[in-house]
Coordinates of C-alpha atoms in Angstrom, one line a residue:
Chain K
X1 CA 93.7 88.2 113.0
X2 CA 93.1 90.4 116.0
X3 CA 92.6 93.9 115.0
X4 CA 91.3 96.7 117.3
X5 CA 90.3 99.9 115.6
X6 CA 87.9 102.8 117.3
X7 CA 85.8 105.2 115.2
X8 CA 86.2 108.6 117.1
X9 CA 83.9 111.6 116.5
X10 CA 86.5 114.8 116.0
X11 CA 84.4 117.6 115.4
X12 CA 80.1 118.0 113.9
X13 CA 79.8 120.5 111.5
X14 CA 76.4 122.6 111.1
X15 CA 75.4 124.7 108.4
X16 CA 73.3 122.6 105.9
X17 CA 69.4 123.2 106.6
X18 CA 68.9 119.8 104.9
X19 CA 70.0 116.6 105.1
X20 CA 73.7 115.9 104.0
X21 CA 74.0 113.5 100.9
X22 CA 77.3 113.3 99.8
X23 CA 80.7 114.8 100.2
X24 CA 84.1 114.2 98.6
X25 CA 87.8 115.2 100.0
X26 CA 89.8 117.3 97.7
X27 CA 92.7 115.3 96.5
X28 CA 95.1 118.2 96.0
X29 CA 94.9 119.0 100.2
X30 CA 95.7 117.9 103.1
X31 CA 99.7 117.8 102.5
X32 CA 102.6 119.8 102.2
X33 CA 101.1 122.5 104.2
X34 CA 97.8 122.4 101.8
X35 CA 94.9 122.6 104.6
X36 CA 92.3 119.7 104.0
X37 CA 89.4 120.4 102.2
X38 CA 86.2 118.7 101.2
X39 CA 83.1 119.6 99.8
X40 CA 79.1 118.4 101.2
X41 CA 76.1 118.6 98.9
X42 CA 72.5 118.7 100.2
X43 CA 69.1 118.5 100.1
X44 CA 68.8 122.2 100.6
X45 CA 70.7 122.6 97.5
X46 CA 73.8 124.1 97.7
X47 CA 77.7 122.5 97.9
X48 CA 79.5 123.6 101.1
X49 CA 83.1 123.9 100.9
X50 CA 85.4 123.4 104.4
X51 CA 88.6 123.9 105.4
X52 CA 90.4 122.4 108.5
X53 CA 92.6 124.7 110.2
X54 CA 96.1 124.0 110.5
X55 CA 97.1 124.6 114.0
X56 CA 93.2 123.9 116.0
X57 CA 92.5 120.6 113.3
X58 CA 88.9 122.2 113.3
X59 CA 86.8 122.6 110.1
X60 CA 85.3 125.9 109.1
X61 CA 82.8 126.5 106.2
X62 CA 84.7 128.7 103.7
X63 CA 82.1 128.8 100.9
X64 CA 78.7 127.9 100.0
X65 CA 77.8 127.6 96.7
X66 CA 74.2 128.3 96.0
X67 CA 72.2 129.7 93.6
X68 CA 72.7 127.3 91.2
X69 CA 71.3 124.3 91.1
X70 CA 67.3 123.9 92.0
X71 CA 67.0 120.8 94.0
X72 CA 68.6 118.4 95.8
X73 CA 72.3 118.3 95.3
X74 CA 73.2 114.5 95.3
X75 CA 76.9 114.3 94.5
X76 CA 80.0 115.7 94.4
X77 CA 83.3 115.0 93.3
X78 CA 86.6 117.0 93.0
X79 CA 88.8 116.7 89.9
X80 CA 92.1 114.5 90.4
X81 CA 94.0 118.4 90.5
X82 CA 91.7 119.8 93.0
X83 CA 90.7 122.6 90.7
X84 CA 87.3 122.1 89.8
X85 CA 84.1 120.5 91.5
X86 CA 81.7 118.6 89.9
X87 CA 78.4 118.4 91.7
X88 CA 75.3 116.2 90.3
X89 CA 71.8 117.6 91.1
X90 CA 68.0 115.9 90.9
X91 CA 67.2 119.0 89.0
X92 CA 69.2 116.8 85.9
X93 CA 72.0 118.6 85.5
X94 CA 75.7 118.7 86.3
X95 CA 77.3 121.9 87.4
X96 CA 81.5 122.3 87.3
X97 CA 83.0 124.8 89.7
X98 CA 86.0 126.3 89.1
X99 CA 87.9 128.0 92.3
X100 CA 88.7 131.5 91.0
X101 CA 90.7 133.1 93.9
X102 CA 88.6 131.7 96.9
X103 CA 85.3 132.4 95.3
X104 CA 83.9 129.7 93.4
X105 CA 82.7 130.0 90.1
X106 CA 80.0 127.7 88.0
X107 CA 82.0 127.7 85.1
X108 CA 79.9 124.9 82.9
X109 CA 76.4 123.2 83.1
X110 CA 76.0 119.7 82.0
X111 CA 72.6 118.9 80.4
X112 CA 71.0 116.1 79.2
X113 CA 70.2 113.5 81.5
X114 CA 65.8 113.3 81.2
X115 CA 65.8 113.5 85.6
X116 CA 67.7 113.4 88.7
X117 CA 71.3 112.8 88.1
X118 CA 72.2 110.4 91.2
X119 CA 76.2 110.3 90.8
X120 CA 79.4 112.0 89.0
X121 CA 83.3 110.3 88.9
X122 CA 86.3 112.0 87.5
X123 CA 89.0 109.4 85.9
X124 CA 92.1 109.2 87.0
X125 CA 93.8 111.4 84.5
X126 CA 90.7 114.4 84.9
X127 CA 90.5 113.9 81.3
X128 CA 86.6 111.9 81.2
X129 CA 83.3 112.4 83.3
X130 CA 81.2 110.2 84.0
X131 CA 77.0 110.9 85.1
X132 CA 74.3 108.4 85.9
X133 CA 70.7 109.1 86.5
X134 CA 67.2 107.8 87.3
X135 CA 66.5 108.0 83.8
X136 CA 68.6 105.0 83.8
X137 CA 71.8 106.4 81.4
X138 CA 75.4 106.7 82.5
X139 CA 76.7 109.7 80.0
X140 CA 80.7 110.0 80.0
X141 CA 81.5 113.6 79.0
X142 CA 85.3 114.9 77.6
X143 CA 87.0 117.7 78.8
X144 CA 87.7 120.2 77.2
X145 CA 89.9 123.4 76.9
X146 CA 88.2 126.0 78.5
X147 CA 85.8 124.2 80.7
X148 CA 84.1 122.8 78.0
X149 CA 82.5 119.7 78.5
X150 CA 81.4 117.4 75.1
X151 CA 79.0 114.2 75.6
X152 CA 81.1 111.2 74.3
X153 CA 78.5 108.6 75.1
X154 CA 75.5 107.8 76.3
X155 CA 75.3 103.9 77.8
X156 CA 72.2 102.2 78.1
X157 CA 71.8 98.8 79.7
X158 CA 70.8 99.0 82.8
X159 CA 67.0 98.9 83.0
X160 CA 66.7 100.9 86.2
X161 CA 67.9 104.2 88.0
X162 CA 71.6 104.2 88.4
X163 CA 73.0 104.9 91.7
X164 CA 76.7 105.5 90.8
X165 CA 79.3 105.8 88.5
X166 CA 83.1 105.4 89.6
X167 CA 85.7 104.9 87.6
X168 CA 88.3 102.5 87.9
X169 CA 91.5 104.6 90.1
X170 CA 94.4 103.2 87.2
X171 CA 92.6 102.3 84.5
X172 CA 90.0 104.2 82.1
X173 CA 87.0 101.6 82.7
X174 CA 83.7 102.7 84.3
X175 CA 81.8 101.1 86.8
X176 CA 78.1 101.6 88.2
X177 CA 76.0 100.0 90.0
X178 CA 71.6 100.7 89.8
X179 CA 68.3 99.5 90.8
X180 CA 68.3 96.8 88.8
X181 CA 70.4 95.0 91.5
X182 CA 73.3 95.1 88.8
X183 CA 76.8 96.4 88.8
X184 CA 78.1 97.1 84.8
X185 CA 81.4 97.7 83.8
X186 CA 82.1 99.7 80.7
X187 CA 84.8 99.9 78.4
X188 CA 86.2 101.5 75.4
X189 CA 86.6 98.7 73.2
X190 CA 88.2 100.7 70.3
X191 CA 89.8 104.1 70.4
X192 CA 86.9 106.2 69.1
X193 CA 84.2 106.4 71.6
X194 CA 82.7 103.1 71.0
X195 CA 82.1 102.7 74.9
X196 CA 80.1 99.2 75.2
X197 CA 79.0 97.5 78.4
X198 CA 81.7 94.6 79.0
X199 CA 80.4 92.7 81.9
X200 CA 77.5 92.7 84.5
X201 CA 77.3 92.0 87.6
X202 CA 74.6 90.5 88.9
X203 CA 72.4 87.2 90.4
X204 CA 73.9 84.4 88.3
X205 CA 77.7 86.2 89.6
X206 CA 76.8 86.1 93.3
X207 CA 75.5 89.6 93.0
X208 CA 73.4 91.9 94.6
X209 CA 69.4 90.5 95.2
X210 CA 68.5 94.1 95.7
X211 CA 69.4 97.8 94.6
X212 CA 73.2 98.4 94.9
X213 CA 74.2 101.4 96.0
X214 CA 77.7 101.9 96.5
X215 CA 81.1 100.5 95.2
X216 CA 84.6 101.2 95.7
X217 CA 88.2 100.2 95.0
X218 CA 91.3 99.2 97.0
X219 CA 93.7 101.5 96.0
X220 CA 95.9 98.5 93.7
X221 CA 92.4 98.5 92.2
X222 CA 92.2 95.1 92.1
X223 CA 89.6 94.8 94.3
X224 CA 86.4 96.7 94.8
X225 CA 83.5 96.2 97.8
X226 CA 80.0 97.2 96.8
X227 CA 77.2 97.5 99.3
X228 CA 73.3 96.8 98.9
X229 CA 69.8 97.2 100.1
X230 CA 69.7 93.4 100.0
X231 CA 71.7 93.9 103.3
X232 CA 75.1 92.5 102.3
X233 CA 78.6 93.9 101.0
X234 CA 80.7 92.0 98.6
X235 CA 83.7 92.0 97.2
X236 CA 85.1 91.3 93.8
X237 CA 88.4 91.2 92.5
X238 CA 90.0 90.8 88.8
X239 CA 93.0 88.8 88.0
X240 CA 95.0 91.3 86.6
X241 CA 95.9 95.3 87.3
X242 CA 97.0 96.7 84.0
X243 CA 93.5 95.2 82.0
X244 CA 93.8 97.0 78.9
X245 CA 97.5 96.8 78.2
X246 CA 97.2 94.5 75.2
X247 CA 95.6 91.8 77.0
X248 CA 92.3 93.5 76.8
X249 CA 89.8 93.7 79.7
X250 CA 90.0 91.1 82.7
X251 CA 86.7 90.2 84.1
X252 CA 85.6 90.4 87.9
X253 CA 84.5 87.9 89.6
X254 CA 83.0 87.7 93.5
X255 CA 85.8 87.0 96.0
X256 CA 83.3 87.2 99.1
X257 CA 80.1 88.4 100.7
X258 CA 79.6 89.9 104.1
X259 CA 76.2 89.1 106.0
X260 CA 74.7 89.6 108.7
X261 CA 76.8 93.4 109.7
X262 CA 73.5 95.4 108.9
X263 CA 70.1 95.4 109.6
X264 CA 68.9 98.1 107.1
X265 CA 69.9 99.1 103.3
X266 CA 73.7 99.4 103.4
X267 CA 73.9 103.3 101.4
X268 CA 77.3 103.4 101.7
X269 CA 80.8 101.7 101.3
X270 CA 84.7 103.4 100.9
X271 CA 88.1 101.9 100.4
X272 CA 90.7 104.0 102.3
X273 CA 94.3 103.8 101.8
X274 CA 95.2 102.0 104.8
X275 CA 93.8 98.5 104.0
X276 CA 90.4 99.6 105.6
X277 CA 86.7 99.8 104.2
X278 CA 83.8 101.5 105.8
X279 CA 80.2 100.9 105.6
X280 CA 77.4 103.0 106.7
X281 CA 73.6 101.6 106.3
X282 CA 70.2 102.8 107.4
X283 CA 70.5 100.9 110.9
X284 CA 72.7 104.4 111.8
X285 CA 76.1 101.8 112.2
X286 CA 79.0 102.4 110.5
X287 CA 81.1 99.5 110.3
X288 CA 85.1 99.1 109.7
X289 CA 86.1 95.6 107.9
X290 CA 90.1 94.6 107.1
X291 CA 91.0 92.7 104.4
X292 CA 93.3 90.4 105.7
X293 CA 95.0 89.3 102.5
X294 CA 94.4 85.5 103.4
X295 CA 93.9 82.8 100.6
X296 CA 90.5 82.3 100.9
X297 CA 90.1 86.2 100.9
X298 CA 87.9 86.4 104.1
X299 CA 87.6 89.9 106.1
X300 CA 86.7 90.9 109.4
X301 CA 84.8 93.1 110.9
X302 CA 86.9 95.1 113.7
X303 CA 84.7 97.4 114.8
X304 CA 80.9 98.7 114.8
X305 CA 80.2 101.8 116.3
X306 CA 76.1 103.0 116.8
X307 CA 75.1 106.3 117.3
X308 CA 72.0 107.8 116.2
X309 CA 72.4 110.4 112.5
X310 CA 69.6 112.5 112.5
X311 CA 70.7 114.2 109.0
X312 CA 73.4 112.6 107.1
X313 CA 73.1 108.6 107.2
X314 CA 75.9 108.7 104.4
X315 CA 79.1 107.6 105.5
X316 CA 82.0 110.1 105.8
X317 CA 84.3 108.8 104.0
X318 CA 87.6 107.8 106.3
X319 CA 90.2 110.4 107.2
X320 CA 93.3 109.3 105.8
X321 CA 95.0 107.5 108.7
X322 CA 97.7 106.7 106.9
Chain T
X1 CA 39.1 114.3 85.8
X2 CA 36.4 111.7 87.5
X3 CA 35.2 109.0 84.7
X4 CA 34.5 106.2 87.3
X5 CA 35.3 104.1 89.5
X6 CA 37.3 100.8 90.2
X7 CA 35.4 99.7 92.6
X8 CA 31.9 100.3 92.7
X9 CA 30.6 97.3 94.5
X10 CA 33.9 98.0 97.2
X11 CA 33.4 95.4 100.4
X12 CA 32.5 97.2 103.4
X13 CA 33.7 95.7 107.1
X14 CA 31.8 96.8 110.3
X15 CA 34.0 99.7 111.7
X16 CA 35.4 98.7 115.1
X17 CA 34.6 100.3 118.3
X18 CA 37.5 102.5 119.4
X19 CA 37.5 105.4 121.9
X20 CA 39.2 108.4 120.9
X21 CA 42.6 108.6 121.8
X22 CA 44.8 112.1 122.8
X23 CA 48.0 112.7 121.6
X24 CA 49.4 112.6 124.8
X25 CA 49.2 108.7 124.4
X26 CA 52.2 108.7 121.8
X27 CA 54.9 107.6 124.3
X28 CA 55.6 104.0 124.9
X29 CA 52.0 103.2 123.4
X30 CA 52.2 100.0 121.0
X31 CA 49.4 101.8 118.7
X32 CA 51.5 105.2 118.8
X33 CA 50.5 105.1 115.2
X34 CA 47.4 107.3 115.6
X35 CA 48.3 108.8 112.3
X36 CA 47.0 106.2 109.8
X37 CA 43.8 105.6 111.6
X38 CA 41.7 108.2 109.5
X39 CA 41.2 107.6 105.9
X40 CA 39.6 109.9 103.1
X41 CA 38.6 108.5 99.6
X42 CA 38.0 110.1 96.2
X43 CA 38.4 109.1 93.0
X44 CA 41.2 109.6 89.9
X45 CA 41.2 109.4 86.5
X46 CA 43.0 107.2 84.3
X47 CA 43.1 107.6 80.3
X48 CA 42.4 103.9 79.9
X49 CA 39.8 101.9 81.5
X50 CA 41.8 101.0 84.8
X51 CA 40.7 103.3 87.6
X52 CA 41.8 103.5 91.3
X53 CA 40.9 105.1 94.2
X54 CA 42.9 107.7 95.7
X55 CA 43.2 107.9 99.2
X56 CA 43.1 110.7 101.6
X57 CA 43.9 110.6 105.1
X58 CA 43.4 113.0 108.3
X59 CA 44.5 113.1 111.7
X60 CA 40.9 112.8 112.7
X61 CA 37.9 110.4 112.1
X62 CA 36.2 112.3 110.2
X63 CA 36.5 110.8 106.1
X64 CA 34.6 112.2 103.6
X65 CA 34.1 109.9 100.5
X66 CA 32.3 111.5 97.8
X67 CA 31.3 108.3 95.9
X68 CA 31.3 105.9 99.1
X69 CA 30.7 107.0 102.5
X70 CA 32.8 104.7 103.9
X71 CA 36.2 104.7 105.5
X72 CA 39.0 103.2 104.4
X73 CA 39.3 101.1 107.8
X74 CA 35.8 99.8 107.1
X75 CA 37.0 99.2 103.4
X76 CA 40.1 97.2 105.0
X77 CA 42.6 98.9 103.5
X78 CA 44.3 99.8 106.8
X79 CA 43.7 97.9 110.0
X80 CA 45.2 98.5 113.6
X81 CA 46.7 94.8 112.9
X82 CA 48.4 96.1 109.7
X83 CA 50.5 98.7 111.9
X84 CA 53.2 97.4 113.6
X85 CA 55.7 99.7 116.2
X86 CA 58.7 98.8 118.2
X87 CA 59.4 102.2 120.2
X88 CA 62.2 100.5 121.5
X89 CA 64.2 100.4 118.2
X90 CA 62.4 103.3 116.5
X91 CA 60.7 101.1 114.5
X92 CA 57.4 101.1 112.3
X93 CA 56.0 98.3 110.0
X94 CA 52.6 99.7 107.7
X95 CA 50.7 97.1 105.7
X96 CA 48.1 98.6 103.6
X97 CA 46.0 96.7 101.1
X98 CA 45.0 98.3 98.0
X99 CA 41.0 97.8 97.1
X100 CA 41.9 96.5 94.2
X101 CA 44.6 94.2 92.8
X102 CA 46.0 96.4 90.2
X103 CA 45.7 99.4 91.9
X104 CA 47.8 101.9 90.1
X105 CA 48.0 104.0 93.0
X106 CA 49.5 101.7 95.0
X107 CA 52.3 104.1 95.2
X108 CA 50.6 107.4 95.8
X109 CA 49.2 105.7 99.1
X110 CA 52.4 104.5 100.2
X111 CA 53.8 107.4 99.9
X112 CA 51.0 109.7 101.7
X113 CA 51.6 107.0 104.7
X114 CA 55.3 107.7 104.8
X115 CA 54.8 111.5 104.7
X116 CA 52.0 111.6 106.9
X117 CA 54.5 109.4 109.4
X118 CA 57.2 111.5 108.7
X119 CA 55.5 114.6 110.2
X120 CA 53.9 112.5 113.4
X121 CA 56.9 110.9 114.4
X122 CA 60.1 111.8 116.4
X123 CA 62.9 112.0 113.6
X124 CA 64.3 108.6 115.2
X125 CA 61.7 106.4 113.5
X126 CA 62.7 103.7 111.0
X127 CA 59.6 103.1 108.5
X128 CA 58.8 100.2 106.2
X129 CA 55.6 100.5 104.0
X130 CA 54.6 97.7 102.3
X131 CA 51.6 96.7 100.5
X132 CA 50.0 93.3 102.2
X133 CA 51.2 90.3 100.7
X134 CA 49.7 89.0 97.5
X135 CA 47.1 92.2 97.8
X136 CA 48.8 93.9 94.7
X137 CA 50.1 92.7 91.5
X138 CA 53.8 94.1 91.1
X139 CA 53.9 94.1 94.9
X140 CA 57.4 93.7 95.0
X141 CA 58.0 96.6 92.5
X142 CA 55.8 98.3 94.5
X143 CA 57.2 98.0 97.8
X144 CA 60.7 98.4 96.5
X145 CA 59.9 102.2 95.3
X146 CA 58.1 102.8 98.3
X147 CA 61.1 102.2 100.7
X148 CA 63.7 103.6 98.6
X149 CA 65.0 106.8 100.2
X150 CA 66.5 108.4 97.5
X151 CA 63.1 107.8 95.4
X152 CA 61.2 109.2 98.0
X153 CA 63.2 112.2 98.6
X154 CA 62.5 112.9 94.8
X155 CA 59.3 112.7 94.6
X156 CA 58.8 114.9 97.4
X157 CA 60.7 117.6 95.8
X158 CA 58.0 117.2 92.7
X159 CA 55.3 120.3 93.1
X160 CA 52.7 118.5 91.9
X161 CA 53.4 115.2 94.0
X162 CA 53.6 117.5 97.3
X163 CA 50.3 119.3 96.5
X164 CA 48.6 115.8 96.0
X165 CA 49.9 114.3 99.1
X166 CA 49.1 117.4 101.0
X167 CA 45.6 117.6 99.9
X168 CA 45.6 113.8 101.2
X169 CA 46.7 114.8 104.8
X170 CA 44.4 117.7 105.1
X171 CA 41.8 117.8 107.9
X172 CA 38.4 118.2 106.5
X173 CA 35.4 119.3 108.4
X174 CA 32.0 118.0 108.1

């Protein structure tokens, strides 16, 4: 299958003094006349908030949230309404920002992790949060009325820092994915908090040799793509969508690995909507793949484009190209 | 904080001839590296009995070893040979050996190297540290920490980390 797909650079956006970790798009933009919006976290530790103009298509930053956290903001991630911002900082906590007439507000702290909190995932519904951290926990927090947040667990398994958390986008099952080269997948197994690790991931699946840093979902959500310093993607898939409706939880197994795109840690990977994942790695390339649907489940590479990131070597994640 | 050393009886290599380079040699120069070619040593505590050296570095030849007045080229533990650069891909390779097998502090050398890198080079550069092969015990663990990004980044941002890494890297005068 022939595809031909061009990565085009629209528009480079200063303001950070530090390099550029992470951003996030907020969900509830970007249509019905909503201008897009995402926020970027960074090393100089603050969340910049931007907003594309309707009639140029340029970004402009609209708010900079500072002040709050005191080191390196890793993560960020919007609620599924696009009301509040979660942002995950190595100074071990979680801060929740609430947008209170264009001004945004730190309406909550989450404590508890023991040191750098490394990644933060809304579920679908924006009813559970879920936090991961070198001190090699994932935490899954309720919401609650009033911006309260209440610790509902605290998983241990993994026996090094965890990279990311992501929850599945259907289904209320947690993912992450750590220096210990394995990718866990946890579940609640009755309906009272009893969250328990329900597979792994790892060397004896076809898994990751080497610290995995990424994953993400098709948008069915039966197939995800993680990325790794061991230099490879791969992708999984699970036999059925809806895992918990009565049947109880499907496992994932490895549909395919792809070598030989990167010469340098692979930091990050994202599913769009179209059909397309991006990768972005250490070797400054950010690749395109297709999934081409074909039996034996093999994609392509379309595209690579190289140009040198002096800041931010972490992917942006796709504009929505439909 | 001193209660002894690891290595008192360290083996000392003749220190090679080498004329003294400016910095105007950086570009296109297969030992760009000038960085690494200056080492300091001084000692660090540990609680139990497992000591290590600590290693200081300057931009200069000039080391200062309190305990042994030897460099750390002429204790091995960084040779030209152990520095590898491509300038054509923006790409550095450092090999350091440790004195000592179990050397704890493995990771505070590593780590002094990629800082000490980080403020030499053009922002381009691409840098692998690694300690030789089968020079260290958890060598893999070792080298694994060293070259994660996110891990460096964090320990950077630890006061007391900084403070140690810069006293590393600071010139010292004789």
């Amino acid at each position: 299958m022939e595809t031909s797909l061009e990565l085009k650079e629209v528009q480079k956006l200063e303001g950070h003094t530090d390099r550029v970790w992470s951003l996030d798009w907020n969900p509830a933009t970007g249509h019905d006349g909503i201008p897009l919006v995402f926020a970027s976290c960074s090393g100089d530790k603050t969340v910049r908030i931007w907003e594309q103009n309707l009639s140029t298509n340029l970004f402009s930053c609209k708010a900079t949230l500072e002040e709050t956290h005191t080191r390196t903001v890793r993560s960020c991630a919007w609620s599924p309404t696009g009301k509040l911002l979660a942002t995950a900082s190595f100074d071990a906590t979680t801060a929740i920002w609430e947008n209170v007439g264009g001004d945004f507000e730190c309406v909550s702290t989450l404590e508890g992790h023991e040191n750098e909190v490394k990644s933060v995932s809304w579920n679908a519904a924006g009813t559970l949060l879920a936090t991961c951290s070198r001190d090699k926990s994932v935490w899954i927090w309720e919401v609650q009325p009033g911006n309260e947040f209440e610790c509902v667990s605290v998983l241990q398994g993994h026996t090094q820092d965890v990279k990311m958390v992501r929850w599945h986008p259907t289904e209320d099952i947690l993912f992450s994915c750590s220096y210990d080269n394995n990718i866990k997948v946890w579940a609640d197994e009755g309906d009272s908090d009893d969250w328990q690790c329900v597979q792994t991931l790892g060397e004896p699946n076809n898994g990751h040799t080497s610290t995995v840093w990424a994953l993400s979902f098709n948008p069915s959500g039966d197939k995800m793509v993680t990325c790794s310093d061991d230099l490879t993607l791969k992708v999984w898939g699970t036999e059925s969508i809806g895992m918990q409706s009565g049947g109880g939880f499907a496992p994932w197994r490895h549909l395919c690995t792809l070598t030989g795109y990167h010469e340098r840690t692979i930091f990050s990977v994202h599913w769009s909507r179209g059909g397309i994942f991006a990768s972005g790695a250490a070797d400054d390339a950010i690749r395109l793949f297709v999934d081409d649907n074909s039996e034996s489940q093999i994609v392509d590479a379309s595209h690579s484009i190289k140009k040198h990131v002096t800041i931010d070597q972490t992917l942006l994640l796709a504009y929505d190209i439909g | 904080m001193v209660t002894g050393l690891i290595n008192a009886n360290p083996i000392i290599y003749e220190k090679k001839q080498r004329q003294q380079r400016s910095t105007q040699s950086l570009q296109g120069d297969e030992y760009t590296v000038e960085p690494i070619d200056h080492l300091e040593v001084f000692d660090i505590l540990f609680a139990n009995f497992h000591f290590c050296f600590a290693f200081t570095f300057i931009g200069y030849r000039d080391i200062k070893d309190p305990e042994h007045p030897y460099s750390l080229e002429e204790l091995k533990v960084i040779t030209e040979e152990a520095v590898e650069v491509n300038d054509q891909n923006s790409y550095v390779r450092v090999t350091f050996t440790p004195t000592v097998e179990h050397c704890s502090m493995a990771t505070i050398i590593g780590l002094c190297l990629r800082v000490k890198l980080l403020r030499s080079l053009p922002s381009r550069y691409k840098v692998d540290i690694r300690v030789a092969p089968g020079s260290h015990a958890t060598e893999a663990a070792v080298n694994k920490q060293l070259n994660d990004k996110e891990r460096v980044a964090a320990a950077l941002e630890n006061p007391n980390l900084v403070d140690m890494v810069d006293e590393c890297l600071a010139p010292s005068y004789e």
